[in-house]
CSV table of C-alpha atoms in Angstrom, one decimal:
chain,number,residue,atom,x,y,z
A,78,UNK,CA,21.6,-16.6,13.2
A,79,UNK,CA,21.8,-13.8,16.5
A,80,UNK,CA,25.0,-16.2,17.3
A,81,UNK,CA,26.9,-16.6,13.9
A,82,UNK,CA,26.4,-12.8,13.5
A,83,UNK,CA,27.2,-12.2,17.1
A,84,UNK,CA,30.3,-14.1,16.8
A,85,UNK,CA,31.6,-12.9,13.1
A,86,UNK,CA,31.2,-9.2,14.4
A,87,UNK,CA,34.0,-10.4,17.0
A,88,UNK,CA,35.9,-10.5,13.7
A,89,UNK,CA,34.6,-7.5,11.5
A,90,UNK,CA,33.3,-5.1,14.5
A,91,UNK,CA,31.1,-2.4,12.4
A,92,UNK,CA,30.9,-4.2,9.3
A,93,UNK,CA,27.7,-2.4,8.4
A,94,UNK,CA,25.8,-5.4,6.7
A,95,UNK,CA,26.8,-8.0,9.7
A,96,UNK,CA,25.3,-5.3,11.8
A,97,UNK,CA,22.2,-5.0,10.0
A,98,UNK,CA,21.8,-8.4,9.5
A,99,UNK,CA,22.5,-8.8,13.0
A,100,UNK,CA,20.1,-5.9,14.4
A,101,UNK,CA,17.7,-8.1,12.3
A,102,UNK,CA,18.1,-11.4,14.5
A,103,UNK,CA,17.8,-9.0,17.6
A,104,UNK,CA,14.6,-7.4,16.8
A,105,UNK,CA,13.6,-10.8,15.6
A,106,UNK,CA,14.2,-12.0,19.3
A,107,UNK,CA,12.8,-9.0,21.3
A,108,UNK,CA,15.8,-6.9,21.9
A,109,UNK,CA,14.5,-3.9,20.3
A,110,UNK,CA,16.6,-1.9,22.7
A,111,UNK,CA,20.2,-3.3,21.8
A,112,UNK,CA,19.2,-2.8,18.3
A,113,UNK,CA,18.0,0.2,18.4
A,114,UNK,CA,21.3,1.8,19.7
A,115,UNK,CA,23.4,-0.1,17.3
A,116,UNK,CA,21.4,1.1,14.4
A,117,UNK,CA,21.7,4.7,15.5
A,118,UNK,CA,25.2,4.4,16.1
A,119,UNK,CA,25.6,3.5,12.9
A,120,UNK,CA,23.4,6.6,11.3
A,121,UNK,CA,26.0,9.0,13.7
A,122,UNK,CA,28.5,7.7,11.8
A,123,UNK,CA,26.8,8.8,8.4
A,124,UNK,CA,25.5,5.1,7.2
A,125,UNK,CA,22.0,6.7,5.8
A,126,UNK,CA,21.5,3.8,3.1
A,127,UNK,CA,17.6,2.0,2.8
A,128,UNK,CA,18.9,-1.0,4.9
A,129,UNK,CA,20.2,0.9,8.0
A,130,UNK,CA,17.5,3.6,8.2
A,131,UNK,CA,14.6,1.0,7.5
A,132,UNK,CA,16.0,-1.6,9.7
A,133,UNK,CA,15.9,1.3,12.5
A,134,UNK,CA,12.3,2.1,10.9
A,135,UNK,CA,11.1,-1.2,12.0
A,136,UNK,CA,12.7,-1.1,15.5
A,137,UNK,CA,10.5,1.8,16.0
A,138,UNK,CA,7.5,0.5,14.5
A,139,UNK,CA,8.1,-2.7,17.0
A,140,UNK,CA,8.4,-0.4,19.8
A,141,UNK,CA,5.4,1.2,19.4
A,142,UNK,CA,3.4,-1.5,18.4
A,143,UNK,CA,4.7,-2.9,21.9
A,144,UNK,CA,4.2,0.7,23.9
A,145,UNK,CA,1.8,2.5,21.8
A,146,UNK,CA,-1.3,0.2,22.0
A,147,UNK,CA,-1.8,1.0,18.2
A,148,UNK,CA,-1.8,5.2,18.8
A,149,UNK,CA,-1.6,6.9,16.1
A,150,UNK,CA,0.0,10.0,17.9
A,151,UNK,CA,2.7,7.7,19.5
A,152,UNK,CA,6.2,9.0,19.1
A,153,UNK,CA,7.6,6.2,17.8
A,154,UNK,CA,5.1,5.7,15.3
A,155,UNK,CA,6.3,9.4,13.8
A,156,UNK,CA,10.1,8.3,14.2
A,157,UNK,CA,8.7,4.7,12.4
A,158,UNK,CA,7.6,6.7,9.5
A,159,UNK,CA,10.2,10.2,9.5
A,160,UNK,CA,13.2,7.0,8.9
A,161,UNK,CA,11.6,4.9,6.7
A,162,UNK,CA,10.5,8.4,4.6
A,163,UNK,CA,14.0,9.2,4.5
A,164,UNK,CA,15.0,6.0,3.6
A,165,UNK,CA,12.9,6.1,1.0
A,166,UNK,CA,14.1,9.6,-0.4
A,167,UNK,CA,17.2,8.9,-0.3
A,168,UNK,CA,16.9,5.2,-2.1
A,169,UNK,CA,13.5,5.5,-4.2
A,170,UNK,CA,13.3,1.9,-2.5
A,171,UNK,CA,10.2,0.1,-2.8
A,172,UNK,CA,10.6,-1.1,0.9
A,173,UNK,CA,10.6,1.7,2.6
A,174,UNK,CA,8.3,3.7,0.7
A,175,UNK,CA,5.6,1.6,1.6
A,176,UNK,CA,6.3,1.2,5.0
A,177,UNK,CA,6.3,5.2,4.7
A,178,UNK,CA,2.9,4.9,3.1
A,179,UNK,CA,1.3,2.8,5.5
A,180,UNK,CA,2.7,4.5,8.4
A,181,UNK,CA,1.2,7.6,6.7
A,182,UNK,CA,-2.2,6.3,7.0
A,183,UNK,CA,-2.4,4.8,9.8
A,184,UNK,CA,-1.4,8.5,11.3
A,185,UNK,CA,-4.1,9.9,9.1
A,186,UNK,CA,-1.9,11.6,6.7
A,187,UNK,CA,-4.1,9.9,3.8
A,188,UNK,CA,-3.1,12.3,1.1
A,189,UNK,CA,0.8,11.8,1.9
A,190,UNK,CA,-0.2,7.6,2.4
A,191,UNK,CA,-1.5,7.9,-1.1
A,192,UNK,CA,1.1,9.7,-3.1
A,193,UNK,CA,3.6,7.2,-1.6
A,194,UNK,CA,1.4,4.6,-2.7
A,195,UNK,CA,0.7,5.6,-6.3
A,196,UNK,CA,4.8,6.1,-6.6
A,197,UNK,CA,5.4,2.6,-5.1
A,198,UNK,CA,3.4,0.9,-7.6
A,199,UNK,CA,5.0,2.2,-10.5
A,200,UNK,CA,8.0,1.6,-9.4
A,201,UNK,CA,7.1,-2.0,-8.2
A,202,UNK,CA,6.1,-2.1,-12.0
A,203,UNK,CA,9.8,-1.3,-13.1
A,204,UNK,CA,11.2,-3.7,-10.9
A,205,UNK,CA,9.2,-6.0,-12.4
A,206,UNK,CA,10.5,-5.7,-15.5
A,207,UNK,CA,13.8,-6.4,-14.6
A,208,UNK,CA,13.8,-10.1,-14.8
A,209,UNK,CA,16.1,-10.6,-11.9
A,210,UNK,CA,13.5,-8.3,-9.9
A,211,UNK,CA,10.2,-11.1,-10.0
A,212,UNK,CA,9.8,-11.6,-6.5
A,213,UNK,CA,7.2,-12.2,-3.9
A,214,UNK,CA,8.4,-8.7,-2.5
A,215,UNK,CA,7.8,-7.0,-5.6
A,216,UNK,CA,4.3,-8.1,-5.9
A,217,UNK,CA,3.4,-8.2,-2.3
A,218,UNK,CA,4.0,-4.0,-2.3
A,219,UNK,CA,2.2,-3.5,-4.8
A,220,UNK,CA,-0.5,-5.6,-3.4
A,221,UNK,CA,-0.4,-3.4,-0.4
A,222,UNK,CA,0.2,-0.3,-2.3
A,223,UNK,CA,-3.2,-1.0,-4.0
A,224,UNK,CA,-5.0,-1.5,-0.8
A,225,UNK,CA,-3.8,2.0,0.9
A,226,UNK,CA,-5.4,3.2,-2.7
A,227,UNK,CA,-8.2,1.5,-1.8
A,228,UNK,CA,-8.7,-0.6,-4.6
A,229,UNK,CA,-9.1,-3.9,-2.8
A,230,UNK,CA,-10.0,-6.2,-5.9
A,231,UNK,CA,-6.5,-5.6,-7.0
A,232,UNK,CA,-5.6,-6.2,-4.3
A,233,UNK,CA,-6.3,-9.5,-4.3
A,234,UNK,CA,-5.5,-9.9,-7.6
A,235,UNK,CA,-1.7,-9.1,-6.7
A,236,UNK,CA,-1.2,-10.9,-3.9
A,237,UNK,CA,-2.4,-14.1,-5.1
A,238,UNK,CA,0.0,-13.3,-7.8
A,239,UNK,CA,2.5,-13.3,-5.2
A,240,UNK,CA,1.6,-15.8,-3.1
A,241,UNK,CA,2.1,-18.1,-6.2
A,242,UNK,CA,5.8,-16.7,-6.9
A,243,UNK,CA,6.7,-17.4,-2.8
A,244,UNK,CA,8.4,-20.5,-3.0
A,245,UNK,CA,7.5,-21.6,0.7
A,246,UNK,CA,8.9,-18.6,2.7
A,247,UNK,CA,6.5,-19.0,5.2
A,248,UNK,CA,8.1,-15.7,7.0
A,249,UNK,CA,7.4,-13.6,4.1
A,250,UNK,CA,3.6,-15.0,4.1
A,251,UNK,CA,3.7,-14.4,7.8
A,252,UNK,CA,4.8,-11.1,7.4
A,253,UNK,CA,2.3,-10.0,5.2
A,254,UNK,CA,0.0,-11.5,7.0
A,255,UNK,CA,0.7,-9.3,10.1
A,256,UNK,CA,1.1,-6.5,8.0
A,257,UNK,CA,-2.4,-6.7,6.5
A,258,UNK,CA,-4.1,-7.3,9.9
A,259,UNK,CA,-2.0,-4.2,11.4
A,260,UNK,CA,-4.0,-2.4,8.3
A,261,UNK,CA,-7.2,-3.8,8.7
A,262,UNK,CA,-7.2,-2.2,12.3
A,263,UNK,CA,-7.0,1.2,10.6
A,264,UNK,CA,-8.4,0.9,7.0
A,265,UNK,CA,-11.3,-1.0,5.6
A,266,UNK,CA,-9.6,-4.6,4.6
A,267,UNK,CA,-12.1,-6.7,2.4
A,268,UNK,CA,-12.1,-10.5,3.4
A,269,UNK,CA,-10.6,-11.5,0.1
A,270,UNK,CA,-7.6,-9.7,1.0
């Protein structure tokens, strides 16, 4: 993927989905760095959609989980969370505002972690609605939504829900997987979870 998207920005250089996509394969392979500076190129030059600012969310979030040893005073933990906030202000995306949520909580900004929370589940509810919108993605926020609530028997109840809608991506399990043990190292996380 890092090579197909390395080699079709030859063609379309600053293409703003290629880049993202490709920032994606680079984080995905270490080079936090690299990304980083294309991503924030690409926020100078006024691309503040979900995508771009949540993609540069994560970078940070990698950084620190790489140079923070899990502080929750670290710099780039607060850059993590200030981007993927804005993202989500700015796009009412379910997405980023969890990853604003849990990034709230993990900093000790419960009461913030929680209104973020309460709003991403009812808006994982809409999306739900929307038959095109029935994703493992869908119910896998809300899932974690419910556990920054603390309400770990539903929980469980949504992301077996999602687990069954997954079709085999193993990366999405994966993902959730990481994020939940991430979690458990700052938030009570029953076993069933």
């Amino acid at each position: 993927a890092h090579d197909v998207l390395k080699n079709g920005l030859r063609y379309f250089p600053e293409h703003p989905r290629l880049t993202q996509l490709y920032c994606l394969s680079l984080i995905k392979s270490g080079f936090l760095l690299s990304a980083r500076n294309l991503l924030t190129s690409m926020v100078k030059r006024g691309h503040l959609d979900e995508e771009t600012l949540g993609i540069l969310g994560r970078v940070y979030k990698e950084m620190w989980l790489i140079e923070g040893n899990g502080a929750a005073d670290h710099p780039h933990l607060a850059k993590s969370r200030e981007l993927y906030l804005g993202a989500f202000k700015r796009s009412r995306g379910t997405w980023s505002g969890i990853n604003a949520a849990s990034l709230s909580m993990i900093m000790g900004d419960r009461k913030q972690a929680e209104a973020l929370a309460r709003t991403v589940i009812r808006l994982s509810a809409e999306r739900w609605k929307q038959s095109a919108r029935r994703e493992y993605w869908t119910l896998a926020t809300a899932a974690e939504a419910n556990l920054l609530l603390g309400r770990q028997e539903t929980a469980v109840k949504y992301y077996a829900f999602a687990k069954a809608h997954c079709t085999n991506s193993y990366s999405s399990l994966a993902s959730s997987r990481r994020q939940l043990a991430l979690l458990a190292r700052y938030l009570p996380v029953d076993a069933a979870v």
